[in-house]
Amino acid sequence: MAKQTINLGTAPSGQDGDDARTAFQKANANFDELYSGTVSQPTNAKLSAISASVWAANQLMYSTGANTMAMTPLTAAGRALLDDADAAAQRTTLGLGGTILQALQALAMTANGVPYMTSTTAMAVQASSAFGRGLWNLVDAAALRSSAGLGTGALLTAATSTIDNAAGRALRVGDHGIGTSSSTMSSSTPLESLVSHSLFSTQDSLPPDWGAAPQELLAKTVLYPMGLNFYRSPSVRSQLAMSYSSTTIGDMRFRTTYGTGTWSDWKTLLGRGDLGVGINTNLETAATVWQGNKFTGWASSAPDSPFGTNSVGLDMGYADNRRMQIAVSTGNAFFYRYANTPDGQQNWTQVLSTYNASALPLTTPLAPNSDAARGLGGASARWSVVYSATGAINTSDAREKTPVRTLTTAEIAAAKELGKEIGAYKWLAAIQEKGDGARDHIGMTVQRAMEIMESHGLDPFEYGFVCYDKWEDKWEDIPAVESTVPADPVYGPETAEDPVTGELVESEVQTNAGEVVIVVTEPASRRLATPAGDRFSFRYDELNMFIAAGFEARLAALEAAMG
């Protein structure tokens, strides 16, 4: 029903309005509608939920669903947080306003990151590995060493001196570390008296058990042995010694007890003079007489040397019919020969001809020791010309390439223009050498090709046919030229006890072989072998393919125009 309005009539008398009965009827109608509830507010589920809540002191109402509510205790601390104006005020209320917590909050955390302090007010994150994190769980230092693979060596104490012989020491640079300090043998003391690991040197020029010089050195005198004594027991011992009597005479020997307690004879390992590296002996003799387990260098013009020329080289093997010789002749050629027959003879075979004059006598393909890992020549060390029965074979296997793409419009335009640049030229070096005899060559310059590529918006160095190399100064060391002047041996008195009478006897012995004076006739120097420079180059096979693509585009356009 619409609201009933009482007509009050016109002032001042209102006689034209509703009479009293009509006015009360309208009022009753309005009240009846209110009492019947037809115009009251409808029931609301949310308000009903609030109405149904049981309120109590210090409780906070909160929603548990779309139309349900519940109560939870609200403490004074909670009310204090609700009263704060912002998050900073809430951190202060909670006591979280310290710089350490702020620094932690500011960290950008990452997977496997470990926070650490960088100052009293700042933190950072350090990446960690699974291995590193595993170290945190180790219970002691022994477990840590085991995990790191350090072993017992990590517990060693460094030696305190060069002759520190304490057990378990770790050696430093320059330490002897052989178990005891160096021993200086007095006059006439045998070397076999050494009964511990040690370095030794002798005051006696010829100790009693040093022995005579080997057959190769009978004409020489090797004096004052010094070396290493290795000792495990009286029956397990060995000695390694070096001796000298001048800068050109001396040797290195060893001997052992063989586990029996009886010393073997001294065996020569390496010597100077008539033995070992640096000897000057007849190559014919060296070729026919095996002198023992050693290698030798020689110089000779004997008929047995390659081409009868002066040669130097190496003689290696273990018997006269089990040996090999390598020689370099004065003609700067390499030779080798070997003997595996009873007569011990074999002809020389040339393996490298005279430098820069002939060729390598190859019987197998010449190849690098690793696939596609070596170049032939270089930007500053080019071959002048390459002769070949057939052309070079370049790898073009689809399994080793990306899919071949079609050239762009800009690339085709550049290819067409490059084809127009092909012309004739002469090398400046050839003109300087041959003058008018210098021949014409066909092609173009890299610089012009780069200009064309760039004019079409292309980067020349993105294409393999454009090459550029740069190198620094290359120097060659020239050694000094030296000559030597030998000095006379020095003799002096030596006092020793006579083994028969026991009296002290003074005798004249050689105490110094004399120093060799080295005279430098030409000092060492350096020569600029190749000045610094740079050079542009083409890979012509790729350039020609690029230009061919331009030709194909032009032909296709002509064929299309014709019909």
Coordinates of C-alpha atoms in Angstrom, one line a residue:
M1 CA 0.0 0.0 0.0
A2 CA 1.2 3.5 -0.8
K3 CA 1.7 5.8 2.1
Q4 CA -1.5 7.7 3.1
T5 CA -1.0 11.4 3.4
I6 CA -3.5 13.5 5.5
N7 CA -4.8 16.6 3.7
L8 CA -4.5 19.5 6.2
G9 CA -6.5 21.9 4.0
T10 CA -5.7 25.5 3.3
A11 CA -4.6 27.8 6.0
P12 CA -5.7 29.4 8.1
S13 CA -9.0 27.5 8.7
G14 CA -8.2 24.2 6.9
Q15 CA -11.9 23.7 6.2
D16 CA -11.1 22.3 2.7
G17 CA -8.9 19.5 4.2
D18 CA -9.7 16.0 5.4
D19 CA -12.2 15.7 8.2
A20 CA -11.2 14.1 11.4
R21 CA -12.5 10.7 10.6
T22 CA -10.7 10.6 7.2
A23 CA -7.5 11.7 8.8
F24 CA -7.6 9.0 11.5
Q25 CA -8.4 6.4 8.9
K26 CA -5.2 7.3 6.9
A27 CA -3.2 7.2 10.1
N28 CA -4.5 3.8 11.1
A29 CA -3.7 2.5 7.6
N30 CA -0.1 3.6 7.8
F31 CA 0.3 2.1 11.3
D32 CA -1.2 -1.2 10.2
E33 CA 1.3 -1.5 7.4
L34 CA 4.2 -0.9 9.9
Y35 CA 3.0 -3.4 12.3
S36 CA 2.5 -6.0 9.6
G37 CA 6.3 -5.7 8.7
T38 CA 5.7 -5.3 5.0
V39 CA 8.0 -2.2 5.0
S40 CA 10.5 -3.3 7.7
Q41 CA 14.2 -4.0 6.8
P42 CA 14.7 -7.6 5.7
T43 CA 16.8 -10.1 7.7
N44 CA 20.7 -9.8 7.0
A45 CA 22.9 -12.9 7.5
K46 CA 26.0 -10.9 8.4
L47 CA 24.1 -8.8 10.9
S48 CA 22.5 -11.9 12.3
A49 CA 26.0 -13.4 12.8
I50 CA 27.1 -10.3 14.7
S51 CA 23.9 -10.4 16.7
A52 CA 24.5 -14.1 17.6
S53 CA 28.1 -13.5 18.9
V54 CA 28.7 -13.8 22.6
W55 CA 30.6 -10.7 23.7
A56 CA 33.0 -10.6 26.6
A57 CA 35.8 -8.3 27.9
N58 CA 39.1 -8.2 25.9
Q59 CA 37.6 -10.1 22.9
L60 CA 38.1 -9.4 19.2
M61 CA 35.5 -10.3 16.7
Y62 CA 36.7 -11.8 13.4
S63 CA 35.2 -13.5 10.3
T64 CA 35.4 -17.2 10.0
G65 CA 33.4 -17.4 6.8
A66 CA 31.2 -15.5 4.4
N67 CA 28.4 -15.2 7.0
T68 CA 30.0 -16.4 10.3
M69 CA 31.8 -14.7 13.0
A70 CA 33.9 -15.8 16.0
M71 CA 35.6 -14.1 19.0
T72 CA 39.3 -14.3 20.0
P73 CA 41.1 -12.9 23.0
L74 CA 42.7 -9.5 22.4
T75 CA 45.5 -8.8 24.9
A76 CA 46.9 -5.4 25.9
A77 CA 49.9 -6.1 23.6
G78 CA 47.7 -6.8 20.7
R79 CA 45.7 -3.6 21.3
A80 CA 49.0 -1.7 21.4
L81 CA 49.8 -3.0 17.9
L82 CA 46.4 -2.0 16.6
D83 CA 46.9 1.5 17.9
D84 CA 50.2 2.0 16.0
A85 CA 50.1 4.3 13.0
D86 CA 52.5 2.4 10.7
A87 CA 54.8 -0.6 10.4
A88 CA 57.8 1.3 11.9
A89 CA 55.8 2.1 15.0
Q90 CA 54.7 -1.6 15.2
R91 CA 58.4 -2.7 15.0
T92 CA 59.2 -0.3 17.9
T93 CA 56.3 -1.7 19.9
L94 CA 57.6 -5.3 19.3
G95 CA 61.2 -4.3 20.1
L96 CA 62.3 -5.0 16.5
G97 CA 63.8 -1.7 15.7
G98 CA 67.5 -2.8 15.9
T99 CA 70.0 -2.3 13.1
I100 CA 70.9 -6.0 12.9
L101 CA 67.3 -7.0 12.2
Q102 CA 66.9 -4.2 9.7
A103 CA 70.1 -5.4 7.9
L104 CA 68.7 -8.9 7.8
Q105 CA 65.4 -7.7 6.5
A106 CA 67.2 -5.8 3.7
L107 CA 69.0 -8.9 2.4
A108 CA 68.2 -10.2 -1.0
M109 CA 68.1 -13.9 -0.2
T110 CA 69.2 -16.5 -2.9
A111 CA 69.2 -20.2 -3.1
N112 CA 72.1 -21.7 -1.1
G113 CA 73.0 -18.2 0.2
V114 CA 74.5 -17.8 3.7
P115 CA 74.0 -14.4 5.4
Y116 CA 77.1 -13.0 7.2
M117 CA 78.0 -9.7 8.8
T118 CA 80.1 -7.2 6.8
S119 CA 80.1 -4.6 9.6
T120 CA 78.3 -3.9 12.9
T121 CA 75.2 -2.7 11.0
A122 CA 75.3 -4.4 7.6
M123 CA 75.0 -7.9 6.2
A124 CA 75.6 -9.7 2.9
V125 CA 74.8 -13.1 1.3
Q126 CA 77.6 -15.5 0.4
A127 CA 76.9 -18.4 -2.1
S128 CA 77.6 -21.9 -0.6
S129 CA 78.1 -25.3 -2.2
A130 CA 76.8 -28.6 -1.0
F131 CA 80.4 -29.5 0.0
G132 CA 80.9 -26.3 1.9
R133 CA 77.6 -26.7 3.8
G134 CA 78.6 -30.3 4.6
L135 CA 81.6 -28.9 6.5
W136 CA 79.3 -27.3 9.1
N137 CA 78.2 -30.7 10.4
L138 CA 81.7 -32.0 11.0
V139 CA 82.3 -32.7 14.7
D140 CA 86.1 -32.0 14.9
A141 CA 89.3 -31.0 13.1
A142 CA 90.1 -34.6 12.2
A143 CA 86.8 -34.9 10.4
L144 CA 87.4 -31.6 8.6
R145 CA 90.8 -32.7 7.4
S146 CA 89.4 -36.0 6.2
S147 CA 86.6 -34.3 4.3
A148 CA 89.1 -31.9 2.7
G149 CA 91.4 -34.7 1.7
L150 CA 94.4 -33.2 3.6
G151 CA 95.7 -36.4 5.3
T152 CA 98.4 -36.5 7.9
G153 CA 100.6 -34.1 5.9
A154 CA 98.6 -31.2 7.2
L155 CA 99.9 -31.9 10.7
L156 CA 103.6 -31.7 9.9
T157 CA 105.8 -28.9 11.4
A158 CA 108.1 -27.1 9.0
A159 CA 111.8 -27.7 9.3
T160 CA 113.6 -25.1 11.4
S161 CA 116.8 -25.1 9.3
T162 CA 118.3 -26.5 6.1
I163 CA 119.7 -29.4 8.1
D164 CA 116.9 -30.0 10.6
N165 CA 116.8 -33.8 11.0
A166 CA 113.8 -34.1 13.3
A167 CA 111.4 -36.9 12.3
G168 CA 108.1 -35.7 10.8
R169 CA 109.4 -32.3 9.6
A170 CA 107.9 -30.7 6.4
L171 CA 110.6 -29.5 4.0
R172 CA 110.9 -25.9 3.0
V173 CA 112.5 -24.6 -0.2
G174 CA 116.2 -25.2 0.1
D175 CA 116.0 -27.8 2.9
H176 CA 118.0 -31.0 2.6
G177 CA 115.6 -33.2 4.5
I178 CA 117.6 -36.4 4.3
G179 CA 117.8 -37.2 8.0
T180 CA 121.0 -35.5 9.3
S181 CA 123.3 -32.6 8.7
S182 CA 126.0 -32.6 6.1
S183 CA 129.1 -34.6 6.9
T184 CA 132.6 -33.4 6.1
M185 CA 134.9 -36.4 5.8
S186 CA 138.4 -35.9 7.2
S187 CA 141.5 -36.9 5.4
S188 CA 141.9 -40.7 4.7
T189 CA 138.4 -41.5 6.0
P190 CA 136.5 -44.0 3.9
L191 CA 133.1 -43.2 2.6
E192 CA 131.7 -46.4 3.9
S193 CA 132.0 -45.0 7.4
L194 CA 128.8 -43.0 6.9
V195 CA 126.0 -44.8 8.8
S196 CA 123.0 -42.4 8.4
H197 CA 121.2 -40.5 5.7
S198 CA 123.4 -37.5 5.0
L199 CA 125.0 -35.1 2.6
F200 CA 128.8 -35.5 2.5
S201 CA 131.9 -33.9 1.1
T202 CA 135.5 -34.9 1.5
Q203 CA 138.6 -33.1 2.4
D204 CA 140.6 -35.9 0.9
S205 CA 141.1 -35.6 -2.8
L206 CA 141.0 -39.4 -3.2
P207 CA 139.3 -41.2 -0.3
P208 CA 140.4 -44.8 0.3
D209 CA 137.3 -46.4 -1.1
W210 CA 136.7 -43.9 -3.9
G211 CA 138.5 -46.2 -6.2
A212 CA 140.4 -45.7 -9.4
A213 CA 138.9 -43.8 -12.3
P214 CA 136.9 -45.9 -14.7
Q215 CA 138.6 -47.1 -17.9
E216 CA 137.4 -44.1 -19.9
L217 CA 139.1 -41.7 -17.4
L218 CA 142.4 -43.5 -16.7
A219 CA 144.3 -40.5 -18.1
K220 CA 142.3 -38.1 -15.9
T221 CA 142.1 -37.6 -12.1
V222 CA 138.7 -37.1 -10.6
L223 CA 139.0 -35.7 -7.1
Y224 CA 137.1 -34.6 -3.9
P225 CA 133.9 -36.6 -4.2
M226 CA 130.7 -35.2 -2.6
G227 CA 127.2 -36.4 -2.7
L228 CA 124.4 -38.3 -0.9
N229 CA 124.6 -41.3 1.5
F230 CA 121.4 -43.4 1.8
Y231 CA 121.3 -45.7 4.8
R232 CA 118.7 -48.2 6.0
S233 CA 120.9 -50.8 7.6
P234 CA 124.5 -52.1 7.3
S235 CA 123.4 -54.4 4.5
V236 CA 121.0 -52.0 2.7
R237 CA 123.0 -48.9 1.7
S238 CA 123.8 -46.8 -1.4
Q239 CA 125.8 -43.8 -2.2
L240 CA 125.6 -41.2 -5.1
A241 CA 128.6 -39.0 -5.6
M242 CA 130.0 -36.3 -7.9
S243 CA 133.7 -35.5 -8.3
Y244 CA 135.8 -33.0 -10.1
S245 CA 139.3 -31.9 -10.9
S246 CA 138.5 -29.1 -13.3
T247 CA 135.6 -27.5 -15.1
T248 CA 136.1 -30.0 -18.0
I249 CA 137.0 -33.2 -16.0
G250 CA 134.7 -35.0 -13.5
D251 CA 132.0 -37.6 -13.2
M252 CA 129.0 -38.8 -11.3
R253 CA 129.0 -42.3 -9.8
F254 CA 126.9 -44.6 -7.6
R255 CA 127.4 -47.8 -5.6
T256 CA 125.3 -50.1 -3.4
T257 CA 125.6 -53.0 -1.0
Y258 CA 123.1 -55.1 -3.0
G259 CA 121.5 -56.1 0.4
T260 CA 124.6 -58.2 1.3
G261 CA 126.6 -55.6 3.2
T262 CA 129.4 -55.8 0.6
W263 CA 129.9 -52.6 -1.5
S264 CA 129.8 -52.9 -5.3
D265 CA 132.3 -51.2 -7.5
W266 CA 131.5 -47.5 -8.3
K267 CA 129.5 -47.2 -11.5
T268 CA 129.8 -44.1 -13.6
L269 CA 126.4 -42.5 -14.5
L270 CA 127.6 -39.4 -16.3
G271 CA 130.9 -37.6 -16.8
R272 CA 132.6 -34.7 -18.5
G273 CA 135.7 -34.8 -20.7
D274 CA 135.9 -38.2 -22.4
L275 CA 132.5 -39.3 -21.0
G276 CA 128.9 -38.2 -21.4
V277 CA 127.4 -35.0 -22.9
G278 CA 129.8 -32.7 -24.4
I279 CA 132.6 -35.0 -25.4
N280 CA 134.9 -34.4 -28.4
T281 CA 135.6 -37.8 -29.9
N282 CA 136.1 -39.4 -33.3
L283 CA 132.7 -40.3 -34.8
E284 CA 134.2 -43.3 -36.5
T285 CA 135.3 -44.7 -33.2
A286 CA 131.9 -43.9 -31.6
A287 CA 130.2 -45.7 -34.4
T288 CA 132.1 -49.0 -34.2
V289 CA 133.0 -49.2 -30.5
W290 CA 130.2 -49.2 -27.8
Q291 CA 131.5 -47.5 -24.7
G292 CA 128.7 -48.5 -22.2
N293 CA 125.3 -47.3 -21.1
K294 CA 125.6 -43.6 -21.8
F295 CA 124.8 -41.1 -24.4
T296 CA 127.4 -38.9 -26.0
G297 CA 127.8 -35.8 -28.1
W298 CA 130.6 -35.6 -30.6
A299 CA 132.3 -33.5 -33.3
S300 CA 134.1 -35.2 -36.2
S301 CA 135.1 -35.0 -39.8
A302 CA 135.8 -38.7 -40.0
P303 CA 134.6 -40.7 -43.0
D304 CA 131.9 -42.4 -40.9
S305 CA 130.0 -39.2 -40.3
P306 CA 127.1 -38.1 -42.6
F307 CA 128.6 -37.0 -46.0
G308 CA 132.0 -36.9 -44.2
T309 CA 131.2 -33.6 -42.7
N310 CA 131.5 -32.3 -39.1
S311 CA 128.6 -33.4 -37.1
V312 CA 127.2 -33.3 -33.5
G313 CA 124.6 -35.7 -32.1
L314 CA 123.6 -38.3 -29.6
D315 CA 124.6 -42.0 -29.3
M316 CA 122.0 -44.0 -27.4
G317 CA 121.6 -47.7 -26.6
Y318 CA 122.8 -50.6 -24.4
A319 CA 125.0 -52.7 -26.7
D320 CA 127.0 -52.3 -30.0
N321 CA 124.1 -53.9 -31.9
R322 CA 121.3 -52.3 -29.9
R323 CA 121.9 -48.6 -30.4
M324 CA 120.8 -45.5 -32.3
Q325 CA 122.6 -42.3 -33.3
I326 CA 121.1 -38.9 -34.2
A327 CA 123.4 -36.4 -35.9
V328 CA 123.3 -32.8 -37.3
S329 CA 125.8 -32.1 -40.0
T330 CA 127.5 -28.8 -40.8
G331 CA 125.1 -28.6 -43.7
N332 CA 122.2 -28.1 -41.2
A333 CA 120.7 -31.4 -42.0
F334 CA 119.4 -34.1 -39.6
F335 CA 120.3 -37.7 -39.9
Y336 CA 119.8 -40.9 -37.9
R337 CA 120.9 -44.5 -38.0
Y338 CA 120.4 -47.6 -35.8
A339 CA 122.1 -50.9 -35.4
N340 CA 120.3 -54.2 -34.5
T341 CA 122.6 -56.7 -36.2
P342 CA 125.7 -58.4 -34.7
D343 CA 128.1 -56.2 -36.7
G344 CA 126.5 -53.1 -35.2
Q345 CA 126.5 -51.1 -38.5
Q346 CA 123.8 -49.2 -40.3
N347 CA 123.8 -46.6 -43.0
W348 CA 122.8 -43.0 -42.2
T349 CA 119.2 -42.0 -43.1
Q350 CA 118.5 -38.3 -43.8
V351 CA 115.3 -37.2 -42.0
L352 CA 115.4 -33.4 -42.6
S353 CA 117.2 -31.8 -45.5
T354 CA 119.2 -28.6 -45.4
Y355 CA 117.2 -25.8 -44.0
N356 CA 115.3 -23.6 -46.4
A357 CA 116.9 -25.3 -49.4
S358 CA 115.2 -28.6 -50.1
A359 CA 112.2 -30.6 -48.7
L360 CA 111.1 -32.9 -46.0
P361 CA 111.7 -36.5 -47.2
L362 CA 108.4 -37.7 -45.9
T363 CA 107.1 -41.3 -46.3
T364 CA 103.9 -40.7 -44.4
P365 CA 101.4 -37.8 -44.4
L366 CA 102.5 -34.7 -42.5
A367 CA 99.8 -33.9 -40.0
P368 CA 99.3 -32.0 -36.8
N369 CA 99.2 -33.9 -33.5
S370 CA 95.6 -32.7 -32.8
D371 CA 92.7 -32.4 -35.2
A372 CA 92.0 -28.8 -36.4
A373 CA 94.2 -27.4 -33.7
R374 CA 97.3 -26.1 -35.7
G375 CA 97.8 -23.5 -38.4
L376 CA 100.3 -23.6 -41.3
G377 CA 102.3 -20.4 -41.2
G378 CA 101.0 -17.2 -39.7
A379 CA 100.0 -13.6 -40.3
S380 CA 103.6 -12.4 -39.9
A381 CA 105.2 -15.7 -41.2
R382 CA 103.5 -16.6 -44.5
W383 CA 104.4 -19.2 -47.1
S384 CA 105.3 -17.4 -50.4
V385 CA 103.5 -20.0 -52.5
V386 CA 101.9 -23.5 -52.1
Y387 CA 102.2 -26.1 -54.9
S388 CA 99.7 -28.9 -54.9
A389 CA 98.6 -31.6 -57.4
T390 CA 94.9 -30.9 -56.4
G391 CA 93.0 -28.2 -54.5
A392 CA 92.6 -28.0 -50.8
I393 CA 89.8 -30.1 -49.3
N394 CA 87.7 -28.1 -46.8
T395 CA 85.3 -29.7 -44.3
S396 CA 81.7 -29.0 -45.3
D397 CA 79.7 -31.6 -43.4
A398 CA 76.1 -30.7 -42.6
R399 CA 76.5 -32.4 -39.2
E400 CA 79.0 -29.8 -38.2
K401 CA 77.1 -26.7 -39.4
T402 CA 74.0 -24.8 -38.6
P403 CA 71.2 -24.9 -41.2
V404 CA 72.2 -22.9 -44.3
R405 CA 70.1 -19.7 -44.3
T406 CA 69.1 -17.6 -47.3
L407 CA 71.0 -14.4 -47.8
T408 CA 69.2 -11.2 -46.9
T409 CA 68.3 -8.4 -49.4
A410 CA 71.2 -6.3 -48.1
E411 CA 73.6 -9.2 -48.4
I412 CA 72.5 -9.9 -52.0
A413 CA 72.9 -6.2 -52.9
A414 CA 76.4 -6.2 -51.4
A415 CA 77.3 -9.4 -53.3
K416 CA 76.2 -7.8 -56.6
E417 CA 78.3 -4.7 -55.9
L418 CA 81.4 -6.8 -54.9
G419 CA 81.2 -8.6 -58.2
K420 CA 81.7 -5.3 -60.0
E421 CA 84.9 -4.6 -57.9
I422 CA 86.9 -7.5 -59.4
G423 CA 89.9 -6.0 -61.3
A424 CA 93.7 -6.3 -61.8
Y425 CA 96.5 -5.2 -59.5
K426 CA 100.2 -5.7 -58.8
W427 CA 102.0 -6.4 -55.6
L428 CA 104.1 -3.5 -54.4
A429 CA 106.8 -5.9 -53.2
A430 CA 106.9 -7.5 -56.7
I431 CA 107.3 -4.2 -58.4
Q432 CA 110.2 -3.3 -56.1
E433 CA 111.8 -6.7 -56.8
K434 CA 111.0 -7.2 -60.5
G435 CA 110.1 -3.7 -61.8
D436 CA 108.2 -3.9 -65.1
G437 CA 108.4 -7.7 -64.8
A438 CA 105.9 -7.8 -62.0
R439 CA 102.7 -9.6 -63.1
D440 CA 99.1 -8.6 -62.8
H441 CA 96.8 -10.4 -60.3
I442 CA 93.0 -10.5 -60.3
G443 CA 90.9 -9.7 -57.3
M444 CA 90.1 -6.7 -55.0
T445 CA 91.2 -5.3 -51.7
V446 CA 89.7 -6.1 -48.3
Q447 CA 89.4 -2.4 -47.5
R448 CA 87.2 -1.8 -50.5
A449 CA 85.1 -4.9 -49.8
M450 CA 84.6 -3.6 -46.2
E451 CA 83.4 -0.2 -47.5
I452 CA 80.8 -1.9 -49.7
M453 CA 79.6 -4.2 -46.9
E454 CA 79.2 -1.2 -44.5
S455 CA 77.4 0.8 -47.2
H456 CA 74.7 -1.8 -47.1
G457 CA 74.5 -1.8 -43.3
L458 CA 76.5 -5.0 -42.8
D459 CA 79.4 -5.6 -40.4
P460 CA 82.3 -7.0 -42.5
F461 CA 83.8 -8.9 -39.5
E462 CA 80.6 -10.9 -39.1
Y463 CA 81.6 -12.7 -42.3
G464 CA 84.4 -15.3 -42.5
F465 CA 85.8 -14.1 -45.8
V466 CA 87.1 -10.9 -44.2
C467 CA 90.2 -11.5 -42.0
Y468 CA 92.4 -9.2 -39.9
D469 CA 95.6 -10.1 -38.0
K470 CA 97.8 -8.0 -35.8
W471 CA 101.2 -8.9 -34.2
E472 CA 103.7 -7.3 -31.8
D473 CA 107.5 -7.0 -32.3
K474 CA 109.2 -10.4 -32.4
W475 CA 112.8 -10.5 -31.1
E476 CA 115.5 -13.0 -31.5
D477 CA 118.1 -13.6 -28.8
I478 CA 121.7 -13.8 -30.0
P479 CA 123.9 -15.5 -27.5
A480 CA 127.3 -14.2 -26.5
V481 CA 130.4 -15.5 -28.2
E482 CA 132.8 -16.9 -25.6
S483 CA 136.2 -18.5 -25.5
T484 CA 138.0 -20.2 -22.6
V485 CA 141.5 -20.0 -21.3
P486 CA 142.5 -22.9 -19.0
A487 CA 144.6 -22.1 -15.9
D488 CA 147.3 -24.4 -14.5
P489 CA 146.5 -26.7 -11.6
V490 CA 147.3 -25.6 -8.1
Y491 CA 149.4 -27.7 -5.8
G492 CA 149.9 -27.5 -2.0
P493 CA 151.1 -29.4 1.0
E494 CA 148.9 -31.9 2.8
T495 CA 149.6 -33.7 6.1
A496 CA 148.5 -37.3 6.6
E497 CA 149.2 -40.1 9.0
D498 CA 151.5 -42.8 7.6
P499 CA 149.5 -46.1 7.9
V500 CA 152.7 -48.1 8.8
T501 CA 154.7 -45.8 11.1
G502 CA 151.9 -43.7 12.4
E503 CA 153.9 -40.6 11.8
L504 CA 152.5 -37.4 10.3
V505 CA 153.9 -37.1 6.8
E506 CA 153.6 -33.9 4.6
S507 CA 153.3 -34.3 0.9
E508 CA 152.6 -32.1 -2.1
V509 CA 149.2 -32.8 -3.7
Q510 CA 147.0 -31.2 -6.2
T511 CA 144.5 -29.0 -4.3
N512 CA 142.8 -27.2 -7.1
A513 CA 142.5 -28.0 -10.8
G514 CA 142.7 -24.3 -11.7
E515 CA 139.9 -22.1 -12.8
V516 CA 139.0 -21.7 -16.4
V517 CA 138.8 -18.1 -17.5
I518 CA 135.9 -17.3 -19.8
V519 CA 136.5 -14.4 -22.2
V520 CA 133.4 -12.8 -23.9
T521 CA 134.4 -11.7 -27.4
E522 CA 130.9 -10.6 -28.4
P523 CA 128.3 -9.8 -25.8
A524 CA 124.8 -11.3 -26.0
S525 CA 122.3 -9.1 -27.8
R526 CA 118.7 -9.0 -29.3
R527 CA 117.7 -8.6 -32.9
L528 CA 114.3 -7.4 -34.1
A529 CA 113.3 -10.4 -36.3
T530 CA 109.8 -9.2 -37.2
P531 CA 108.5 -5.7 -36.6
A532 CA 105.0 -5.2 -35.2
G533 CA 102.3 -4.8 -37.8
D534 CA 98.9 -5.9 -39.0
R535 CA 97.3 -7.2 -42.2
F536 CA 93.9 -7.6 -43.9
S537 CA 93.2 -10.9 -45.8
F538 CA 90.5 -12.7 -47.7
R539 CA 89.2 -16.2 -47.5
Y540 CA 88.7 -16.1 -51.3
D541 CA 86.7 -19.4 -51.5
E542 CA 84.0 -17.8 -49.2
L543 CA 84.2 -14.4 -50.9
N544 CA 83.7 -16.1 -54.3
M545 CA 80.6 -18.0 -53.0
F546 CA 79.2 -14.7 -51.6
I547 CA 79.7 -13.0 -55.0
A548 CA 78.2 -16.1 -56.8
A549 CA 75.0 -15.5 -54.8
G550 CA 74.8 -12.0 -56.2
F551 CA 75.3 -13.4 -59.8
E552 CA 72.5 -15.9 -59.1
A553 CA 70.1 -13.1 -58.0
R554 CA 70.9 -11.1 -61.1
L555 CA 70.4 -14.1 -63.4
A556 CA 67.1 -15.0 -61.7
A557 CA 65.9 -11.4 -62.2
L558 CA 66.8 -11.5 -65.9
E559 CA 65.1 -14.9 -66.4
A560 CA 61.9 -13.6 -64.6
A561 CA 61.9 -10.5 -66.8
M562 CA 62.2 -12.5 -70.0
G563 CA 59.4 -14.5 -69.1

